Short mmCIF file of C-alpha atoms in Angstrom, two decimals:
data_model
loop_
_atom_site.label_atom_id
_atom_site.label_comp_id
_atom_site.label_asym_id
_atom_site.label_seq_id
_atom_site.Cartn_x
_atom_site.Cartn_y
_atom_site.Cartn_z
CA MET O 171 -0.56 -20.87 13.34
CA ARG O 172 0.42 -19.99 16.92
CA TYR O 173 1.31 -22.09 19.91
CA VAL O 174 -1.05 -21.63 22.86
CA GLN O 175 1.22 -21.60 25.91
CA ASN O 176 2.19 -18.49 27.86
CA GLU O 177 2.33 -16.66 24.56
CA SER O 178 -0.34 -15.50 22.12
CA GLU O 179 -3.64 -17.32 22.08
CA ILE O 180 -5.75 -17.91 18.98
CA LEU O 181 -9.35 -18.85 19.75
CA CYS O 182 -11.90 -19.89 17.14
CA LEU O 183 -15.01 -17.72 17.30
CA ASN O 184 -17.12 -19.73 14.83
CA HIS O 185 -19.73 -21.03 17.28
CA GLY O 186 -22.50 -19.60 19.43
CA TRP O 187 -23.73 -17.01 16.90
CA ARG O 188 -27.32 -15.92 16.38
CA PHE O 189 -28.57 -14.74 12.99
CA ILE O 190 -31.57 -13.18 11.31
CA GLU O 191 -32.10 -12.05 7.74
CA LYS O 192 -33.72 -8.74 8.54
CA ASP O 193 -32.59 -5.16 8.91
CA PHE O 194 -32.80 -3.01 12.04
CA SER O 195 -31.99 0.60 12.78
CA VAL O 196 -29.31 1.49 15.31
CA LEU O 197 -30.72 5.02 15.64
CA PRO O 198 -33.16 6.30 18.28
CA PRO O 199 -36.82 5.76 17.27
CA GLU O 200 -38.21 8.72 15.39
CA ALA O 201 -40.87 9.28 18.03
CA SER O 202 -38.15 9.79 20.68
CA ILE O 203 -35.93 12.18 18.74
CA LYS O 204 -35.52 14.83 21.40
CA HIS O 205 -32.44 16.41 22.92
CA ASP O 206 -31.93 13.82 25.67
CA ALA O 207 -32.27 10.85 23.30
CA ILE O 208 -29.80 12.31 20.80
CA TYR O 209 -27.40 13.29 23.60
CA ARG O 210 -27.36 9.70 24.93
CA TYR O 211 -27.00 8.24 21.43
CA ALA O 212 -24.03 10.49 20.64
CA LYS O 213 -21.97 8.92 23.44
CA ALA O 214 -19.59 5.98 22.96
CA GLY O 215 -21.24 2.59 23.30
CA ALA O 216 -24.77 3.91 22.77
CA GLN O 217 -25.67 2.31 19.42
CA LEU O 218 -29.18 0.87 19.55
CA GLY O 219 -30.96 -2.11 17.98
CA PRO O 220 -28.90 -5.30 17.57
CA ALA O 221 -25.72 -3.28 18.18
CA SER O 222 -26.81 -2.72 21.78
CA ALA O 223 -25.54 -5.13 24.43
CA ASP O 224 -29.01 -5.58 25.95
CA PHE O 225 -30.85 -6.29 22.69
CA ASP O 226 -32.99 -9.45 22.84
CA ASP O 227 -32.02 -11.88 20.04
CA GLY O 228 -33.80 -14.86 21.59
CA ASP O 229 -35.95 -15.48 18.51
CA TRP O 230 -33.00 -15.46 16.08
CA SER O 231 -31.61 -18.64 14.55
CA GLU O 232 -28.54 -20.32 16.05
CA VAL O 233 -25.79 -20.67 13.45
CA SER O 234 -22.13 -21.62 13.24
CA LEU O 235 -19.59 -20.05 10.93
CA PRO O 236 -18.72 -20.15 8.11
CA HIS O 237 -22.28 -19.26 7.07
CA ASP O 238 -23.93 -18.33 3.76
CA TRP O 239 -27.65 -17.65 4.04
CA VAL O 240 -28.39 -17.61 0.27
CA PRO O 241 -28.64 -21.41 -0.38
CA PHE O 242 -31.55 -21.60 2.09
CA LYS O 243 -33.64 -18.98 0.27
CA ASP O 244 -36.42 -19.54 -2.27
CA PHE O 245 -35.80 -19.14 -5.98
CA THR O 246 -36.97 -15.88 -7.56
CA PRO O 247 -37.34 -15.89 -11.38
CA ASP O 248 -36.32 -12.25 -11.80
CA ALA O 249 -33.29 -12.42 -9.47
CA TYR O 250 -29.73 -12.36 -10.81
CA PRO O 251 -28.94 -15.72 -12.51
CA ASN O 252 -25.33 -15.85 -11.31
CA HIS O 253 -26.61 -15.63 -7.73
CA GLY O 254 -28.68 -18.74 -8.33
CA TYR O 255 -31.90 -16.79 -8.96
CA LYS O 256 -31.94 -15.87 -5.28
CA ARG O 257 -32.02 -12.43 -3.69
CA ARG O 258 -29.37 -11.82 -1.06
CA GLY O 259 -30.59 -9.01 1.19
CA ILE O 260 -29.41 -7.82 4.63
CA GLY O 261 -28.73 -9.84 7.76
CA TRP O 262 -27.47 -9.44 11.33
CA TYR O 263 -25.20 -11.67 13.42
CA ARG O 264 -24.60 -11.49 17.18
CA VAL O 265 -22.36 -13.43 19.56
CA LYS O 266 -21.46 -13.05 23.25
CA PHE O 267 -18.19 -14.10 24.89
CA GLN O 268 -16.31 -13.48 28.12
CA LEU O 269 -12.68 -12.63 28.79
CA PRO O 270 -10.87 -13.48 32.04
CA GLU O 271 -9.49 -10.73 34.29
CA SER O 272 -6.00 -12.06 33.52
CA ASP O 273 -6.29 -10.71 29.96
CA LYS O 274 -6.67 -7.09 31.07
CA GLU O 275 -3.07 -6.18 30.30
CA ARG O 276 -3.05 -7.94 26.92
CA GLN O 277 -4.12 -6.97 23.41
CA ILE O 278 -7.49 -8.34 22.24
CA LEU O 279 -7.74 -8.63 18.46
CA LEU O 280 -10.48 -9.96 16.21
CA ASP O 281 -9.62 -11.48 12.81
CA PHE O 282 -12.29 -11.78 10.12
CA GLU O 283 -11.21 -13.88 7.14
CA GLY O 284 -14.08 -12.76 4.90
CA MET O 285 -17.73 -11.76 4.72
CA SER O 286 -20.07 -10.91 1.86
CA CYS O 287 -20.27 -8.08 1.39
CA ASP O 288 -20.54 -4.62 3.00
CA ALA O 289 -20.59 -4.77 6.78
CA GLN O 290 -20.57 -2.74 9.98
CA ILE O 291 -18.87 -4.31 13.00
CA TYR O 292 -20.24 -3.27 16.41
CA PHE O 293 -18.60 -4.17 19.71
CA ASN O 294 -20.23 -3.45 23.06
CA GLY O 295 -22.49 -0.87 21.47
CA GLN O 296 -19.75 0.94 19.49
CA LEU O 297 -19.32 1.05 15.73
CA LEU O 298 -15.86 -0.45 15.42
CA TYR O 299 -15.22 -0.96 11.70
CA ARG O 300 -16.78 -0.75 8.24
CA ASN O 301 -15.93 -3.35 5.61
CA PHE O 302 -16.58 -2.78 1.91
CA SER O 303 -15.33 -5.97 0.26
CA GLY O 304 -16.46 -9.57 0.43
CA TYR O 305 -12.93 -10.85 -0.14
CA LYS O 306 -10.72 -8.93 2.28
CA SER O 307 -9.44 -10.36 5.55
CA PHE O 308 -9.04 -7.75 8.28
CA THR O 309 -8.20 -7.36 11.95
CA VAL O 310 -9.90 -5.05 14.45
CA ASP O 311 -8.55 -4.12 17.87
CA LEU O 312 -11.00 -4.68 20.74
CA THR O 313 -8.59 -3.90 23.57
CA ASP O 314 -9.86 -0.50 24.67
CA MET O 315 -13.55 -1.51 24.54
CA ALA O 316 -13.41 -5.03 26.00
CA ASN O 317 -15.11 -6.17 29.22
CA PHE O 318 -13.35 -8.59 31.55
CA GLY O 319 -14.58 -10.96 34.23
CA ASP O 320 -18.31 -11.54 34.61
CA VAL O 321 -19.44 -8.84 32.19
CA PRO O 322 -19.93 -10.38 28.71
CA ASN O 323 -18.80 -8.83 25.46
CA VAL O 324 -21.31 -8.47 22.63
CA LEU O 325 -20.17 -8.55 19.02
CA ALA O 326 -22.76 -7.61 16.38
CA VAL O 327 -22.25 -7.60 12.62
CA ARG O 328 -24.63 -6.13 10.04
CA VAL O 329 -24.00 -7.62 6.58
CA ASP O 330 -25.50 -5.87 3.56
CA ALA O 331 -25.37 -8.10 0.46
CA SER O 332 -27.82 -6.01 -1.57
CA ALA O 333 -25.26 -4.85 -4.14
CA TRP O 334 -22.76 -6.69 -6.35
CA GLU O 335 -18.98 -6.86 -6.19
CA GLY O 336 -18.61 -9.38 -9.00
CA TRP O 337 -20.56 -11.10 -11.75
CA TRP O 338 -20.32 -14.57 -10.18
CA TYR O 339 -22.03 -16.25 -7.23
CA GLU O 340 -21.11 -14.17 -4.15
CA GLY O 341 -23.27 -15.56 -1.37
CA ALA O 342 -24.13 -13.54 1.72
CA GLY O 343 -22.95 -13.62 5.31
CA ILE O 344 -19.83 -14.31 7.36
CA TYR O 345 -18.68 -17.09 5.05
CA ARG O 346 -15.13 -17.52 6.36
CA ASP O 347 -13.65 -18.09 9.83
CA VAL O 348 -13.49 -15.59 12.70
CA TRP O 349 -10.64 -15.72 15.24
CA LEU O 350 -10.06 -14.05 18.59
CA GLU O 351 -6.35 -13.37 19.07
CA ILE O 352 -4.97 -12.44 22.48
CA THR O 353 -1.36 -11.21 22.54
CA GLU O 354 1.10 -9.35 24.71
CA SER O 355 1.69 -5.68 23.95
CA VAL O 356 4.77 -6.61 21.91
CA ALA O 357 4.06 -9.28 19.30
CA VAL O 358 4.65 -10.35 15.71
CA GLU O 359 2.40 -8.40 13.39
CA ARG O 360 -0.23 -10.40 11.52
CA ASP O 361 1.50 -12.03 8.52
CA GLY O 362 4.60 -10.17 9.66
CA VAL O 363 7.22 -12.85 8.91
CA PHE O 364 8.60 -12.93 5.36
CA VAL O 365 10.88 -15.86 4.42
CA HIS O 366 12.35 -15.58 0.92
CA PRO O 367 15.08 -18.15 0.13
CA GLU O 368 17.59 -17.27 -2.59
CA LEU O 369 19.74 -19.82 -4.43
CA THR O 370 23.30 -18.48 -4.27
CA GLY O 371 25.04 -21.19 -6.28
CA GLY O 372 25.16 -24.94 -6.51
CA GLU O 373 22.92 -26.24 -3.72
CA SER O 374 23.58 -23.42 -1.25
CA TRP O 375 20.73 -21.09 -0.26
CA ASN O 376 20.73 -17.74 1.52
CA VAL O 377 17.52 -17.37 3.54
CA PRO O 378 16.65 -13.80 4.52
CA VAL O 379 13.86 -13.56 7.10
CA ASP O 380 12.14 -10.24 7.77
CA THR O 381 10.15 -10.10 11.02
CA GLU O 382 7.76 -7.21 11.64
CA LEU O 383 6.87 -6.55 15.28
CA ARG O 384 4.28 -4.21 16.70
CA ASN O 385 4.52 -2.45 20.06
CA ASP O 386 1.21 -1.30 21.57
CA ASP O 387 2.90 -0.01 24.73
CA TYR O 388 3.65 3.62 25.53
CA GLU O 389 7.37 2.88 25.97
CA ASP O 390 9.99 1.56 23.56
CA ALA O 391 10.52 -2.18 23.87
CA ALA O 392 13.93 -3.91 23.63
CA VAL O 393 13.44 -7.49 22.46
CA SER O 394 15.38 -10.42 21.07
CA VAL O 395 14.07 -12.44 18.14
CA GLU O 396 15.11 -16.03 17.50
CA THR O 397 14.26 -17.63 14.16
CA VAL O 398 14.59 -21.37 13.57
CA LEU O 399 14.03 -23.18 10.28
CA TYR O 400 12.78 -26.77 10.33
CA THR O 401 11.75 -29.51 7.99
CA MET O 402 8.12 -30.50 8.41
CA ALA O 403 9.38 -33.59 10.26
CA GLY O 404 10.89 -31.28 12.91
CA GLN O 405 14.58 -31.42 11.93
CA GLU O 406 16.35 -28.09 12.52
CA ILE O 407 18.23 -26.82 9.47
CA ALA O 408 19.18 -23.25 10.47
CA ARG O 409 18.96 -20.79 13.36
CA ALA O 410 19.52 -17.06 13.84
CA LYS O 411 19.14 -14.65 16.74
CA GLY O 412 18.98 -10.85 16.73
CA GLU O 413 17.98 -7.90 18.87
CA MET O 414 15.98 -4.77 18.15
CA THR O 415 14.10 -1.95 19.82
CA VAL O 416 10.49 -1.49 18.75
CA PRO O 417 9.36 2.14 19.10
CA ALA O 418 6.40 2.88 21.37
CA ARG O 419 3.00 2.65 19.64
CA ASP O 420 4.73 1.71 16.40
CA HIS O 421 6.22 -1.09 14.32
CA GLY O 422 9.75 -2.30 13.63
CA THR O 423 11.29 -4.86 11.28
CA LEU O 424 14.33 -7.05 11.91
CA ARG O 425 16.24 -8.64 9.01
CA GLN O 426 18.02 -11.94 9.71
CA ALA O 427 19.81 -14.23 7.26
CA MET O 428 20.78 -17.90 7.38
CA THR O 429 22.50 -20.36 5.07
CA VAL O 430 20.96 -23.73 4.21
CA GLU O 431 22.76 -26.40 2.20
CA ASN O 432 20.97 -28.80 -0.14
CA PRO O 433 17.40 -28.52 1.16
CA ALA O 434 14.59 -30.57 -0.36
CA LEU O 435 12.89 -28.41 -3.00
CA TRP O 436 9.24 -27.52 -3.45
CA ASP O 437 8.06 -28.70 -6.87
CA THR O 438 4.79 -29.47 -8.60
CA GLU O 439 5.58 -33.19 -8.40
CA SER O 440 7.14 -33.11 -4.93
CA PRO O 441 5.75 -30.14 -2.96
CA VAL O 442 8.11 -30.19 0.03
CA LEU O 443 7.38 -27.46 2.59
CA HIS O 444 9.47 -26.17 5.50
CA LEU O 445 8.63 -24.41 8.74
CA CYS O 446 9.89 -21.10 10.16
CA GLU O 447 9.42 -20.59 13.90
CA THR O 448 9.82 -17.09 15.36
CA THR O 449 10.19 -16.50 19.11
CA VAL O 450 10.11 -13.01 20.66
CA VAL O 451 11.64 -12.48 24.14
CA LYS O 452 11.22 -9.34 26.27
CA ASP O 453 12.76 -8.95 29.74
CA GLY O 454 13.73 -12.62 29.74
CA GLU O 455 10.16 -13.83 29.06
CA ILE O 456 8.73 -15.26 25.85
CA VAL O 457 6.01 -12.84 24.72
CA ASP O 458 5.18 -14.37 21.34
CA ARG O 459 5.89 -17.40 19.22
CA THR O 460 4.55 -17.88 15.72
CA THR O 461 5.20 -20.25 12.83
CA CYS O 462 4.74 -20.05 9.08
CA ARG O 463 5.42 -22.40 6.19
CA PHE O 464 7.67 -21.71 3.21
CA GLY O 465 9.50 -23.60 0.48
CA PHE O 466 12.78 -23.67 -1.41
CA ARG O 467 12.30 -23.24 -5.16
CA THR O 468 13.43 -21.10 -8.08
CA ILE O 469 11.16 -19.71 -10.79
CA ARG O 470 12.03 -18.13 -14.13
CA PHE O 471 9.98 -16.84 -17.04
CA ASP O 472 11.66 -16.81 -20.45
CA PRO O 473 10.05 -14.92 -23.39
CA ASP O 474 11.19 -17.57 -25.85
CA HIS O 475 10.97 -20.80 -23.87
CA GLY O 476 8.27 -20.33 -21.23
CA PHE O 477 8.27 -21.08 -17.52
CA PHE O 478 10.98 -22.87 -15.51
CA LEU O 479 10.63 -24.27 -11.99
CA ASN O 480 13.88 -25.28 -10.30
CA GLY O 481 15.54 -25.10 -13.70
CA ARG O 482 13.01 -27.52 -15.21
CA HIS O 483 10.69 -26.42 -18.02
CA VAL O 484 7.07 -26.73 -16.87
CA VAL O 485 3.93 -26.24 -18.95
CA ILE O 486 1.32 -24.58 -16.76
CA LYS O 487 -2.02 -26.37 -17.16
CA GLY O 488 -4.27 -24.18 -15.11
CA VAL O 489 -7.83 -23.33 -14.17
CA CYS O 490 -9.67 -20.11 -13.34
CA CYS O 491 -11.43 -21.09 -10.12
CA HIS O 492 -14.02 -19.36 -7.95
CA GLN O 493 -14.62 -20.24 -4.30
CA ASP O 494 -18.28 -21.31 -4.15
CA TYR O 495 -19.18 -24.99 -4.38
CA GLY O 496 -22.66 -26.39 -5.01
CA LEU O 497 -25.11 -26.35 -2.15
CA THR O 498 -22.50 -25.16 0.34
CA GLY O 499 -22.64 -21.78 -1.42
CA LYS O 500 -19.77 -19.55 -0.39
CA ALA O 501 -19.29 -21.18 3.03
CA VAL O 502 -17.27 -24.08 1.65
CA PRO O 503 -16.02 -26.54 4.31
CA ARG O 504 -12.27 -27.10 4.35
CA ARG O 505 -12.56 -30.77 3.42
CA VAL O 506 -14.57 -29.78 0.32
CA GLN O 507 -11.99 -27.15 -0.62
CA LYS O 508 -9.28 -29.80 -0.51
CA TYR O 509 -11.42 -32.40 -2.29
CA ARG O 510 -12.00 -30.08 -5.25
CA LEU O 511 -8.28 -29.32 -5.55
CA GLU O 512 -7.46 -33.03 -5.42
CA LEU O 513 -9.89 -33.62 -8.29
CA LEU O 514 -8.27 -30.83 -10.32
CA ARG O 515 -4.83 -32.33 -9.70
CA GLU O 516 -6.12 -35.76 -10.67
CA MET O 517 -7.41 -34.44 -14.00
CA GLY O 518 -3.94 -33.04 -14.78
CA ALA O 519 -4.10 -29.43 -13.63
CA ASN O 520 -1.00 -27.92 -12.03
CA GLY O 521 -2.00 -24.25 -12.18
CA TYR O 522 -4.65 -22.23 -10.34
CA ARG O 523 -5.84 -18.66 -10.77
CA THR O 524 -7.64 -17.24 -7.72
CA ALA O 525 -10.46 -15.82 -9.82
CA HIS O 526 -11.04 -12.98 -9.23
CA TYR O 527 -10.21 -12.18 -5.62
CA PRO O 528 -8.13 -13.42 -2.65
CA HIS O 529 -9.19 -16.98 -1.85
CA HIS O 530 -9.57 -18.59 1.57
CA ALA O 531 -6.29 -19.07 3.45
CA ALA O 532 -7.10 -22.79 3.80
CA THR O 533 -7.37 -23.09 0.02
CA MET O 534 -3.99 -21.43 -0.35
CA ASP O 535 -2.50 -23.92 2.14
CA TYR O 536 -3.88 -26.86 0.16
CA LEU O 537 -2.57 -25.43 -3.12
CA ASP O 538 0.94 -25.44 -1.64
CA GLU O 539 0.52 -28.96 -0.29
CA LEU O 540 -0.73 -30.32 -3.64
CA GLY O 541 1.90 -28.66 -5.82
CA PHE O 542 -0.15 -26.02 -7.67
CA LEU O 543 1.41 -23.01 -9.39
CA VAL O 544 -0.74 -20.03 -8.45
CA MET O 545 -1.67 -16.71 -10.01
CA ASP O 546 -2.75 -14.84 -6.87
CA GLU O 547 -5.25 -12.10 -7.66
CA THR O 548 -6.67 -9.11 -5.83
CA ARG O 549 -10.28 -7.96 -6.30
CA TRP O 550 -10.12 -4.18 -6.43
CA PHE O 551 -7.98 -2.72 -9.19
CA GLU O 552 -7.60 0.67 -7.53
CA THR O 553 -5.25 2.65 -5.31
CA THR O 554 -7.81 3.98 -2.85
CA PRO O 555 -6.89 3.38 0.82
CA ASP O 556 -9.21 0.35 0.90
CA GLY O 557 -7.85 -0.98 -2.39
CA ILE O 558 -4.26 -0.76 -1.14
CA ARG O 559 -5.22 -2.40 2.18
CA GLN O 560 -6.71 -5.30 0.25
CA LEU O 561 -3.58 -5.65 -1.89
CA GLU O 562 -1.37 -5.47 1.21
CA MET O 563 -3.45 -8.17 2.91
CA LEU O 564 -3.14 -10.47 -0.11
CA VAL O 565 0.60 -10.07 -0.65
CA LYS O 566 1.62 -10.24 3.02
CA ARG O 567 -0.61 -13.26 3.67
CA ASP O 568 0.60 -15.27 0.67
CA ARG O 569 4.19 -14.16 0.03
CA ASN O 570 5.69 -17.14 1.90
CA ARG O 571 3.79 -19.65 -0.25
CA PRO O 572 6.14 -21.29 -2.78
CA GLY O 573 3.23 -22.12 -5.09
CA VAL O 574 2.49 -18.43 -5.71
CA ILE O 575 4.58 -17.55 -8.75
CA PHE O 576 3.20 -14.10 -9.56
CA TRP O 577 0.68 -11.51 -8.39
CA SER O 578 -2.30 -10.43 -10.47
CA LEU O 579 -3.48 -6.87 -9.95
CA GLY O 580 -7.02 -7.47 -11.15
CA ASN O 581 -9.30 -8.73 -13.87
CA GLU O 582 -10.35 -6.81 -17.00
CA SER O 583 -10.29 -3.46 -15.21
CA GLY O 584 -8.31 -1.15 -17.47
CA CYS O 585 -4.82 0.18 -16.95
CA GLY O 586 -3.12 3.56 -16.64
CA PRO O 587 -1.45 5.26 -13.66
CA ALA O 588 -3.31 3.12 -11.10
CA HIS O 589 -1.57 0.05 -12.48
CA ALA O 590 1.93 1.41 -11.93
CA ALA O 591 1.00 2.63 -8.44
CA ALA O 592 -0.55 -0.70 -7.42
CA ALA O 593 2.48 -2.56 -8.76
CA GLY O 594 4.71 -0.32 -6.66
CA TRP O 595 2.74 -1.15 -3.52
CA ALA O 596 2.94 -4.88 -4.25
CA LYS O 597 6.71 -4.61 -4.71
CA ASP O 598 6.99 -2.90 -1.31
CA TYR O 599 5.57 -6.00 0.35
CA ASP O 600 7.25 -8.56 -1.91
CA PRO O 601 10.05 -7.58 -4.31
CA THR O 602 10.74 -11.20 -5.31
CA ARG O 603 7.86 -12.01 -7.70
CA LEU O 604 6.72 -10.75 -11.07
CA ILE O 605 3.49 -8.80 -11.36
CA HIS O 606 0.91 -9.65 -14.00
CA TYR O 607 -2.00 -7.68 -15.31
CA GLU O 608 -3.82 -8.75 -18.44
CA GLY O 609 -4.43 -5.18 -19.59
CA ALA O 610 -0.83 -4.08 -19.12
CA GLN O 611 0.84 -4.77 -22.45
CA GLY O 612 3.57 -2.19 -22.86
CA GLN O 613 3.47 -1.22 -19.18
CA PRO O 614 6.93 -1.30 -17.54
CA ALA O 615 5.38 -2.02 -14.13
CA SER O 616 4.24 -5.47 -15.36
CA PRO O 617 7.15 -7.50 -16.71
CA LEU O 618 4.74 -10.41 -17.21
CA TYR O 619 1.99 -10.03 -19.78
CA ILE O 620 -0.69 -12.63 -20.50
CA PRO O 621 -2.85 -11.84 -23.53
CA LEU O 622 -6.53 -11.64 -22.66
CA ARG O 623 -7.86 -12.57 -26.09
CA ARG O 624 -6.16 -15.32 -28.11
CA THR O 625 -7.44 -17.55 -30.88
CA SER O 626 -7.15 -21.29 -30.33
CA ALA O 627 -4.49 -21.57 -33.01
CA ALA O 628 -2.30 -19.24 -30.95
CA VAL O 629 -2.99 -20.71 -27.53
CA PHE O 630 0.34 -22.51 -27.15
CA THR O 631 2.30 -20.61 -29.79
CA SER O 632 3.68 -17.09 -30.08
CA ALA O 633 4.50 -17.10 -26.40
CA ALA O 634 6.47 -13.86 -26.67
CA PRO O 635 4.45 -10.68 -27.35
CA ALA O 636 6.03 -8.00 -29.46
CA ASP O 637 7.42 -6.18 -26.43
CA GLY O 638 9.49 -9.24 -25.48
CA LYS O 639 7.82 -9.82 -22.12
CA PRO O 640 7.42 -13.40 -20.94
CA GLY O 641 4.16 -14.89 -22.19
CA THR O 642 2.19 -17.93 -21.13
CA PRO O 643 -0.71 -19.85 -22.69
CA GLN O 644 -4.24 -18.55 -22.13
CA GLN O 645 -7.62 -20.11 -22.77
CA PRO O 646 -8.98 -19.66 -26.34
CA GLN O 647 -11.35 -16.74 -26.78
CA ASP O 648 -12.65 -17.37 -30.31
CA GLY O 649 -16.18 -18.01 -29.15
CA GLY O 650 -15.16 -19.40 -25.77
CA ASN O 651 -15.73 -23.00 -26.88
CA PRO O 652 -13.34 -25.46 -25.18
CA THR O 653 -14.50 -28.20 -27.59
CA ASP O 654 -13.12 -26.27 -30.57
CA PRO O 655 -11.22 -28.95 -32.59
CA ALA O 656 -8.04 -26.87 -32.81
CA TYR O 657 -8.01 -26.40 -29.05
CA VAL O 658 -8.74 -30.07 -28.34
CA ASP O 659 -5.92 -31.08 -30.67
CA ILE O 660 -3.48 -28.79 -28.89
CA VAL O 661 -4.46 -30.05 -25.45
CA SER O 662 -4.20 -33.70 -26.54
CA ARG O 663 -0.57 -33.12 -27.53
CA MET O 664 0.48 -31.45 -24.23
#
């Protein structure tokens, strides 16, 4: 969340889109493939078809985001059952917007929270970015290609949902929010503030705050950073101020620390959140101000006695939850996301696994507000550049959330050297939480091991595997029947 004053601006780009479920080529027509046509096409900004600024999309449908085109399609008997017996296909989106001349010296960024699945992002006729996951949020920099004043900007997105990334309902389209972010050349990096309170004894807490700044200028930037901690009611509880120089065309991180006495704790039964406000000043002027939420809590896993939250033993009664919901498909409205979580809480759940990919940021906010303990899971169990970017996005986005109690590196995807490497990357972004992977028994990189296959008689017993790692109950896998009498008896006695 950012304040819109003389600082960064966050503008919702969910409206004014046009859409068609159809594919187009961005190449010159085959009949015109001669030297001049190829020469023009090879220049920047010369992509054709819907990627071109002067393409006519007048007969396309008007849509607002989030958008999933699959629920509106006809049923096909031989289509994949988990996709609702509907074929997904390929679609195009286009939107036009203008930027004032006053933004010429600022950075123009575009944030996509998620689209399904593979996509090419075109901006003013240029191929800007390729996305290969339906569950990764990402930011693209429009600054050097943007038009200002009367000349409109044209954003075009080709979404290819022909393949599969999972075995569940995946939808198709830009099914999460899109944001236009306008900042000064020196600003807080996206998800660049990390607040990680540490109980030092009694009711006294040390609160380290790491703030990552980016500098898009061609000169080093000397700045001051002021960090203030508040209750959600607006009462200040701590303040710190520091200075740093951010190298030109680079990033820099400032560590600050504060002491807080006897704060209200975040707990499953009383999920109290706090606010961290970061203000960046350069040459006497505020250039950025951003806020994030966090919470005070302690967590501990014990191999013999289970899980402890703020020193209190808590039995985790959790669900494996996907993000689609009925006829909304994958484009679930925020109020429906919250409604489902409220129903889960009402039925007695206090745990939530983001099966099997990073969930919507709004869902993660509601989980914190409702007191859920979260296993936060990435989609790609791999250490390719894209896999690491997805893991980085997940951990940096969610590391301030008190409800997240450990990271999950994937689902049923094997183990080996990639596991240790991925765990190392996760620890770089957040050294404070345990890392879980269900295939990692005996792996030193995962101090937390949850058995994948347990019989119902062992669901809430034998919590400590032979290697002594902390264990936690898992659903029964002897036939996958939740009405198994032994399982029902165990649950009734929780």
